[in-house]
Amino acid sequence: MKKKSFTLRSCLLTAVTSGITGIAVAQNTFPTTGAVGIGTNTPAGKLHIVDAATPPTGNTVVIGATSGANLRMGNDVGYSWIQAHGSLPLYINDLGNHLILNRTAGFVGIGTAGPVAKLHVFTNTNNYAATFGNDAASNLRIAGTAGTSLNYALLQSFNGSVAGNNIILQRDGGNVGIAQAAPAYKLDVNGTVSATNMVVAYAPEPATYNLLITPFVMSPNHVGYRFITKTYGGANATSLTIDDAGNVGIGTLAPQSKLAVNGIITAQKLKVTNVGWADYVFDSSYRLQPLHEVEQYIQQNKHLPDVPTAAVVAKEGADIGDNQALLLKKIEELTLYIIQQEKRIKQLEEKRK
């Protein structure tokens, strides 16, 4: 009787062992409720894997082949990580659905473990931190160069091989502000603008008119500016020149005075202030040249005394203020001559009576 009992127990043990062996090599099925813990007796999720080492070592989870390309996940002190192994890219949401990161709070860092903004991209080389675009022909690249000898931020258009394509801001309307929170114009700059050449274009259809402001070197360490206008289909024409001395030229490239105009000036008024007026002619100490001396001077020089010759005016020009004062002097002298003649006429009339 004991022998039969031992045989039955052996059969049951063999059956249980066979069942366990079958579970080990076949598909495992777990209950629909509860959680599975690997490395922990208190799983906090449906599948909870714990690396007991401090700090954790190795890959906590590996999905894929045992070598070559696979997906690995793990954690370290202060952060967790997910990695595509085998020098292959990591695709997230490849089907094109929405991808949401940190929906309620927190920052996302690319190239940095300590992001300080909603999206913080960092590169410790001179490579571009971000590239935006929908094809190889037109992309927008953003980079920062702090820490290098350059130390500036860069926004650049790139076509895949050559940089320097056009960048358009506010194509469909609106204003652009630089250091200006509420721009009131298409470009509103609160500060100093520096440019090698500055072009202002006005384009009423179908013609286009341009104003080009360009610097020119006058001598070492001296530079001026020229305002060049151009009409549709026409050639450039320098309309205004300003040199480093503050001289302004209109119609001339080399002004030699504060305002040099090569052409006709039309004005309602012209006021000259720095002029010595000729009232001294009426002073009792003024010597009025006798008319016979004036006559002799005219015969010899073919112009009035004190008045520049036609050749001098043609060569040097005439000062408007000085010329007006000189003309007034001659008018006042003529007035004195007339008064003298009037006195003589009266004397002669008295003698005839």
Short mmCIF file of C-alpha atoms in Angstrom, two decimals:
data_model
loop_
_atom_site.label_atom_id
_atom_site.label_comp_id
_atom_site.label_asym_id
_atom_site.label_seq_id
_atom_site.Cartn_x
_atom_site.Cartn_y
_atom_site.Cartn_z
CA MET A 1 0.00 0.00 0.00
CA LYS A 2 2.88 2.36 0.76
CA LYS A 3 4.54 1.49 -2.56
CA LYS A 4 1.44 2.54 -4.51
CA SER A 5 1.25 5.84 -2.59
CA PHE A 6 4.88 6.66 -3.45
CA THR A 7 4.24 5.91 -7.10
CA LEU A 8 1.21 8.24 -7.17
CA ARG A 9 3.21 11.03 -5.56
CA SER A 10 5.95 10.58 -8.12
CA CYS A 11 3.45 10.81 -10.95
CA LEU A 12 1.93 14.01 -9.54
CA LEU A 13 5.37 15.58 -9.05
CA THR A 14 6.33 14.70 -12.61
CA ALA A 15 3.12 16.22 -13.93
CA VAL A 16 3.63 19.46 -11.97
CA THR A 17 7.26 19.67 -13.09
CA SER A 18 6.23 19.11 -16.69
CA GLY A 19 3.61 21.86 -16.38
CA ILE A 20 6.13 24.32 -14.97
CA THR A 21 8.57 23.43 -17.72
CA GLY A 22 5.82 24.02 -20.26
CA ILE A 23 5.15 27.48 -18.79
CA ALA A 24 8.86 28.37 -19.06
CA VAL A 25 9.10 27.58 -22.75
CA ALA A 26 5.60 28.55 -23.89
CA GLN A 27 3.68 31.89 -23.95
CA ASN A 28 3.18 33.30 -20.46
CA THR A 29 -0.25 34.58 -19.54
CA PHE A 30 -0.76 36.79 -16.49
CA PRO A 31 -4.00 37.71 -14.74
CA THR A 32 -5.96 40.68 -16.09
CA THR A 33 -5.72 42.36 -12.71
CA GLY A 34 -2.69 43.10 -10.57
CA ALA A 35 0.86 44.10 -11.58
CA VAL A 36 4.12 42.41 -12.48
CA GLY A 37 7.32 43.37 -10.68
CA ILE A 38 10.85 42.54 -11.80
CA GLY A 39 13.38 43.36 -9.11
CA THR A 40 10.63 44.59 -6.79
CA ASN A 41 7.93 42.99 -4.67
CA THR A 42 5.73 46.10 -4.80
CA PRO A 43 5.22 47.03 -8.46
CA ALA A 44 3.72 50.49 -8.98
CA GLY A 45 2.49 49.80 -12.52
CA LYS A 46 1.37 46.93 -14.73
CA LEU A 47 5.07 46.26 -15.35
CA HIS A 48 7.62 47.64 -12.89
CA ILE A 49 11.33 46.94 -13.40
CA VAL A 50 13.88 47.95 -10.75
CA ASP A 51 17.69 47.93 -11.02
CA ALA A 52 18.85 47.37 -7.45
CA ALA A 53 22.33 48.82 -8.04
CA THR A 54 23.10 52.32 -6.72
CA PRO A 55 23.49 54.11 -9.01
CA PRO A 56 21.66 51.92 -11.55
CA THR A 57 23.93 50.20 -14.05
CA GLY A 58 23.34 48.74 -17.49
CA ASN A 59 20.08 48.88 -19.44
CA THR A 60 16.92 48.40 -17.40
CA VAL A 61 14.82 47.49 -20.46
CA VAL A 62 15.99 46.26 -23.88
CA ILE A 63 13.48 45.77 -26.70
CA GLY A 64 14.72 44.14 -29.88
CA ALA A 65 17.65 41.98 -30.88
CA THR A 66 20.27 41.03 -28.30
CA SER A 67 22.90 42.79 -30.43
CA GLY A 68 22.81 45.51 -33.07
CA ALA A 69 19.73 47.72 -33.34
CA ASN A 70 17.37 47.77 -30.37
CA LEU A 71 15.53 50.14 -28.06
CA ARG A 72 16.90 50.67 -24.56
CA MET A 73 15.48 52.42 -21.53
CA GLY A 74 16.86 53.04 -18.09
CA ASN A 75 17.43 55.52 -15.32
CA ASP A 76 20.27 57.09 -13.39
CA VAL A 77 20.53 59.40 -10.42
CA GLY A 78 18.38 62.43 -11.22
CA TYR A 79 17.08 61.43 -14.65
CA SER A 80 15.69 58.67 -16.88
CA TRP A 81 16.59 57.94 -20.49
CA ILE A 82 15.41 56.25 -23.68
CA GLN A 83 17.86 55.38 -26.45
CA ALA A 84 18.00 53.89 -29.94
CA HIS A 85 20.97 51.54 -29.99
CA GLY A 86 23.03 50.42 -32.96
CA SER A 87 23.71 53.88 -34.51
CA LEU A 88 20.16 54.08 -35.86
CA PRO A 89 17.67 56.96 -35.51
CA LEU A 90 14.92 56.95 -32.90
CA TYR A 91 11.47 57.53 -34.42
CA ILE A 92 8.74 58.87 -32.12
CA ASN A 93 5.14 58.93 -33.35
CA ASP A 94 6.11 57.90 -36.88
CA LEU A 95 2.44 57.63 -37.90
CA GLY A 96 1.93 61.40 -37.76
CA ASN A 97 -0.38 61.74 -34.77
CA HIS A 98 0.06 64.52 -32.22
CA LEU A 99 3.12 64.31 -29.96
CA ILE A 100 2.74 66.05 -26.61
CA LEU A 101 5.62 66.46 -24.15
CA ASN A 102 5.19 67.80 -20.61
CA ARG A 103 1.55 68.69 -21.19
CA THR A 104 1.02 70.56 -17.92
CA ALA A 105 4.46 71.68 -16.77
CA GLY A 106 8.20 71.16 -17.03
CA PHE A 107 10.82 71.83 -19.70
CA VAL A 108 12.20 69.79 -22.60
CA GLY A 109 15.95 69.73 -23.13
CA ILE A 110 17.82 68.65 -26.27
CA GLY A 111 21.55 68.35 -25.69
CA THR A 112 21.21 69.55 -22.10
CA ALA A 113 20.24 67.90 -18.82
CA GLY A 114 19.13 71.20 -17.29
CA PRO A 115 16.67 72.94 -19.65
CA VAL A 116 15.57 76.42 -18.58
CA ALA A 117 12.78 76.96 -21.15
CA LYS A 118 9.87 75.01 -22.62
CA LEU A 119 12.28 73.90 -25.36
CA HIS A 120 16.00 74.26 -24.67
CA VAL A 121 18.38 73.15 -27.43
CA PHE A 122 22.11 73.13 -26.66
CA THR A 123 25.17 72.25 -28.71
CA ASN A 124 28.72 72.64 -27.48
CA THR A 125 30.09 72.90 -31.03
CA ASN A 126 29.61 75.40 -33.84
CA ASN A 127 26.89 73.21 -35.37
CA TYR A 128 23.39 74.61 -35.77
CA ALA A 129 21.08 73.97 -32.83
CA ALA A 130 17.87 73.75 -34.88
CA THR A 131 16.79 73.56 -38.53
CA PHE A 132 13.22 74.18 -39.72
CA GLY A 133 11.90 73.54 -43.23
CA ASN A 134 9.71 71.39 -45.46
CA ASP A 135 12.25 70.50 -48.15
CA ALA A 136 15.95 70.67 -48.93
CA ALA A 137 15.57 73.86 -50.96
CA SER A 138 14.52 76.21 -48.17
CA ASN A 139 15.32 75.78 -44.50
CA LEU A 140 15.72 78.07 -41.52
CA ARG A 141 18.66 77.43 -39.21
CA ILE A 142 19.19 78.76 -35.68
CA ALA A 143 22.47 78.68 -33.80
CA GLY A 144 24.20 80.29 -30.85
CA THR A 145 27.95 80.84 -30.73
CA ALA A 146 28.41 81.87 -27.09
CA GLY A 147 31.63 80.48 -25.65
CA THR A 148 33.48 80.84 -28.96
CA SER A 149 35.41 83.80 -30.26
CA LEU A 150 32.28 84.94 -32.15
CA ASN A 151 29.74 85.21 -29.31
CA TYR A 152 26.51 85.98 -31.19
CA ALA A 153 23.22 84.29 -32.13
CA LEU A 154 22.55 83.34 -35.75
CA LEU A 155 19.34 83.08 -37.78
CA GLN A 156 20.04 81.87 -41.31
CA SER A 157 18.26 80.64 -44.44
CA PHE A 158 19.80 77.49 -45.95
CA ASN A 159 18.97 75.44 -49.06
CA GLY A 160 20.84 72.29 -48.11
CA SER A 161 24.20 73.30 -49.52
CA VAL A 162 24.39 77.10 -49.69
CA ALA A 163 23.44 79.62 -47.00
CA GLY A 164 22.16 83.13 -47.62
CA ASN A 165 18.69 82.73 -49.15
CA ASN A 166 15.92 85.22 -48.42
CA ILE A 167 14.25 85.45 -45.01
CA ILE A 168 10.75 86.96 -45.00
CA LEU A 169 9.13 88.35 -41.84
CA GLN A 170 5.39 89.02 -41.55
CA ARG A 171 4.65 88.13 -45.18
CA ASP A 172 0.89 88.56 -44.77
CA GLY A 173 0.97 91.78 -42.77
CA GLY A 174 1.88 93.16 -39.37
CA ASN A 175 4.90 95.08 -38.10
CA VAL A 176 8.35 94.00 -36.97
CA GLY A 177 9.89 95.47 -33.84
CA ILE A 178 13.53 95.37 -32.70
CA ALA A 179 13.87 96.32 -29.02
CA GLN A 180 10.31 97.58 -29.45
CA ALA A 181 7.37 95.86 -27.76
CA ALA A 182 4.69 97.64 -29.81
CA PRO A 183 6.04 98.34 -33.32
CA ALA A 184 4.07 100.98 -35.20
CA TYR A 185 5.75 100.53 -38.58
CA LYS A 186 6.81 97.72 -40.90
CA LEU A 187 10.22 97.95 -39.20
CA ASP A 188 10.34 99.78 -35.88
CA VAL A 189 13.79 99.90 -34.27
CA ASN A 190 14.36 101.32 -30.79
CA GLY A 191 18.07 102.05 -31.05
CA THR A 192 20.87 102.58 -33.55
CA VAL A 193 20.80 100.90 -36.96
CA SER A 194 24.09 100.06 -38.69
CA ALA A 195 24.23 98.91 -42.31
CA THR A 196 26.81 98.69 -45.08
CA ASN A 197 24.15 99.56 -47.65
CA MET A 198 20.53 100.43 -46.87
CA VAL A 199 17.86 100.22 -49.56
CA VAL A 200 14.39 101.72 -49.22
CA ALA A 201 12.10 100.55 -52.03
CA TYR A 202 8.78 102.07 -53.07
CA ALA A 203 6.89 99.95 -55.58
CA PRO A 204 3.59 101.28 -56.93
CA GLU A 205 2.58 98.88 -59.70
CA PRO A 206 3.97 98.49 -62.26
CA ALA A 207 7.02 100.69 -61.54
CA THR A 208 9.57 100.37 -58.76
CA TYR A 209 11.60 103.19 -57.21
CA ASN A 210 14.56 102.54 -54.93
CA LEU A 211 16.55 104.69 -52.53
CA LEU A 212 20.00 103.29 -51.73
CA ILE A 213 21.98 104.73 -48.82
CA THR A 214 25.60 103.69 -49.22
CA PRO A 215 28.85 104.75 -47.49
CA PHE A 216 31.94 105.86 -49.41
CA VAL A 217 35.51 106.21 -48.18
CA MET A 218 36.87 109.75 -48.48
CA SER A 219 40.26 109.08 -46.88
CA PRO A 220 41.60 106.74 -44.17
CA ASN A 221 39.28 106.87 -41.15
CA HIS A 222 36.87 109.21 -42.96
CA VAL A 223 33.64 108.11 -44.55
CA GLY A 224 30.59 109.79 -46.03
CA TYR A 225 27.17 108.68 -47.28
CA ARG A 226 25.43 108.93 -50.61
CA PHE A 227 21.71 108.71 -51.31
CA ILE A 228 21.27 107.01 -54.68
CA THR A 229 17.91 106.93 -56.46
CA LYS A 230 16.84 104.54 -59.18
CA THR A 231 13.66 104.39 -61.24
CA TYR A 232 12.14 101.32 -62.84
CA GLY A 233 14.46 100.14 -65.61
CA GLY A 234 16.79 103.11 -65.12
CA ALA A 235 20.33 103.58 -63.90
CA ASN A 236 21.48 104.64 -60.45
CA ALA A 237 21.85 108.38 -59.87
CA THR A 238 23.44 109.96 -56.79
CA SER A 239 20.92 112.52 -55.55
CA LEU A 240 22.47 113.53 -52.24
CA THR A 241 25.96 113.31 -50.74
CA ILE A 242 26.96 113.92 -47.11
CA ASP A 243 30.65 113.88 -46.24
CA ASP A 244 32.33 113.42 -42.86
CA ALA A 245 32.64 117.21 -42.39
CA GLY A 246 28.89 117.64 -42.59
CA ASN A 247 28.97 119.08 -46.11
CA VAL A 248 25.89 118.28 -48.19
CA GLY A 249 25.96 118.01 -51.95
CA ILE A 250 22.92 117.93 -54.23
CA GLY A 251 23.82 117.05 -57.79
CA THR A 252 27.51 116.95 -56.88
CA LEU A 253 29.66 114.14 -55.44
CA ALA A 254 32.23 116.38 -53.75
CA PRO A 255 30.61 119.25 -51.79
CA GLN A 256 33.13 121.85 -50.58
CA SER A 257 30.70 123.77 -48.37
CA LYS A 258 27.87 123.04 -45.97
CA LEU A 259 25.45 123.01 -48.92
CA ALA A 260 26.61 122.63 -52.51
CA VAL A 261 23.96 122.51 -55.22
CA ASN A 262 24.70 121.82 -58.87
CA GLY A 263 21.56 123.31 -60.35
CA ILE A 264 18.81 125.84 -59.73
CA ILE A 265 17.49 126.56 -56.23
CA THR A 266 13.91 127.75 -55.84
CA ALA A 267 12.81 129.21 -52.51
CA GLN A 268 10.17 131.56 -51.19
CA LYS A 269 12.68 133.18 -48.82
CA LEU A 270 16.45 133.16 -48.36
CA LYS A 271 17.79 134.61 -45.13
CA VAL A 272 21.47 135.53 -44.69
CA THR A 273 22.53 136.49 -41.17
CA ASN A 274 26.34 136.74 -41.11
CA VAL A 275 26.71 140.00 -43.08
CA GLY A 276 28.27 143.41 -42.25
CA TRP A 277 25.67 145.92 -43.48
CA ALA A 278 26.67 149.14 -45.28
CA ASP A 279 25.20 151.84 -43.03
CA TYR A 280 28.73 153.16 -42.45
CA VAL A 281 28.38 154.97 -45.82
CA PHE A 282 26.21 157.59 -44.11
CA ASP A 283 28.73 158.19 -41.34
CA SER A 284 30.23 161.71 -41.38
CA SER A 285 33.75 160.25 -41.48
CA TYR A 286 33.11 158.21 -44.62
CA ARG A 287 34.96 159.43 -47.69
CA LEU A 288 32.71 159.48 -50.72
CA GLN A 289 34.91 159.10 -53.77
CA PRO A 290 34.48 162.02 -56.19
CA LEU A 291 32.70 161.14 -59.40
CA HIS A 292 35.65 162.05 -61.58
CA GLU A 293 37.74 159.45 -59.70
CA VAL A 294 34.98 156.91 -60.18
CA GLU A 295 34.94 157.72 -63.87
CA GLN A 296 38.70 157.23 -64.17
CA TYR A 297 38.49 153.89 -62.31
CA ILE A 298 35.72 152.66 -64.61
CA GLN A 299 37.67 153.65 -67.71
CA GLN A 300 40.75 151.77 -66.48
CA ASN A 301 39.13 148.64 -64.95
CA LYS A 302 35.78 148.33 -66.71
CA HIS A 303 33.88 147.78 -63.44
CA LEU A 304 32.89 149.74 -60.34
CA PRO A 305 35.28 150.16 -57.41
CA ASP A 306 35.06 147.34 -54.80
CA VAL A 307 32.98 145.20 -57.17
CA PRO A 308 34.61 141.89 -58.28
CA THR A 309 35.24 141.40 -61.98
CA ALA A 310 33.23 139.04 -64.14
CA ALA A 311 36.26 136.74 -64.40
CA VAL A 312 36.56 136.48 -60.62
CA VAL A 313 32.86 135.71 -60.22
CA ALA A 314 33.05 133.08 -62.97
CA LYS A 315 35.97 131.41 -61.22
CA GLU A 316 35.13 131.81 -57.53
CA GLY A 317 31.42 132.58 -57.52
CA ALA A 318 29.68 135.38 -55.67
CA ASP A 319 28.85 135.44 -51.98
CA ILE A 320 25.16 136.34 -51.74
CA GLY A 321 25.45 138.08 -48.39
CA ASP A 322 28.58 140.06 -49.28
CA ASN A 323 27.20 140.89 -52.71
CA GLN A 324 23.96 142.22 -51.24
CA ALA A 325 25.91 144.37 -48.78
CA LEU A 326 28.12 145.66 -51.62
CA LEU A 327 25.10 146.51 -53.79
CA LEU A 328 23.55 148.37 -50.86
CA LYS A 329 26.81 150.29 -50.40
CA LYS A 330 26.73 151.39 -54.03
CA ILE A 331 23.05 152.38 -53.74
CA GLU A 332 23.82 154.47 -50.65
CA GLU A 333 26.77 156.12 -52.44
CA LEU A 334 24.51 156.86 -55.41
CA THR A 335 22.02 158.40 -53.01
CA LEU A 336 24.73 160.70 -51.64
CA TYR A 337 25.79 161.63 -55.20
CA ILE A 338 22.16 162.50 -56.04
CA ILE A 339 21.87 164.63 -52.91
CA GLN A 340 25.07 166.46 -53.88
CA GLN A 341 23.75 167.02 -57.41
CA GLU A 342 20.42 168.25 -56.02
CA LYS A 343 22.22 170.84 -53.90
CA ARG A 344 24.23 172.09 -56.87
CA ILE A 345 21.12 172.34 -59.03
CA LYS A 346 19.40 174.47 -56.39
CA GLN A 347 22.47 176.70 -56.10
CA LEU A 348 22.49 177.24 -59.86
CA GLU A 349 18.79 178.00 -59.86
CA GLU A 350 19.30 180.58 -57.12
CA LYS A 351 22.04 182.30 -59.12
CA ARG A 352 19.80 182.57 -62.17
CA LYS A 353 17.09 184.37 -60.32
#
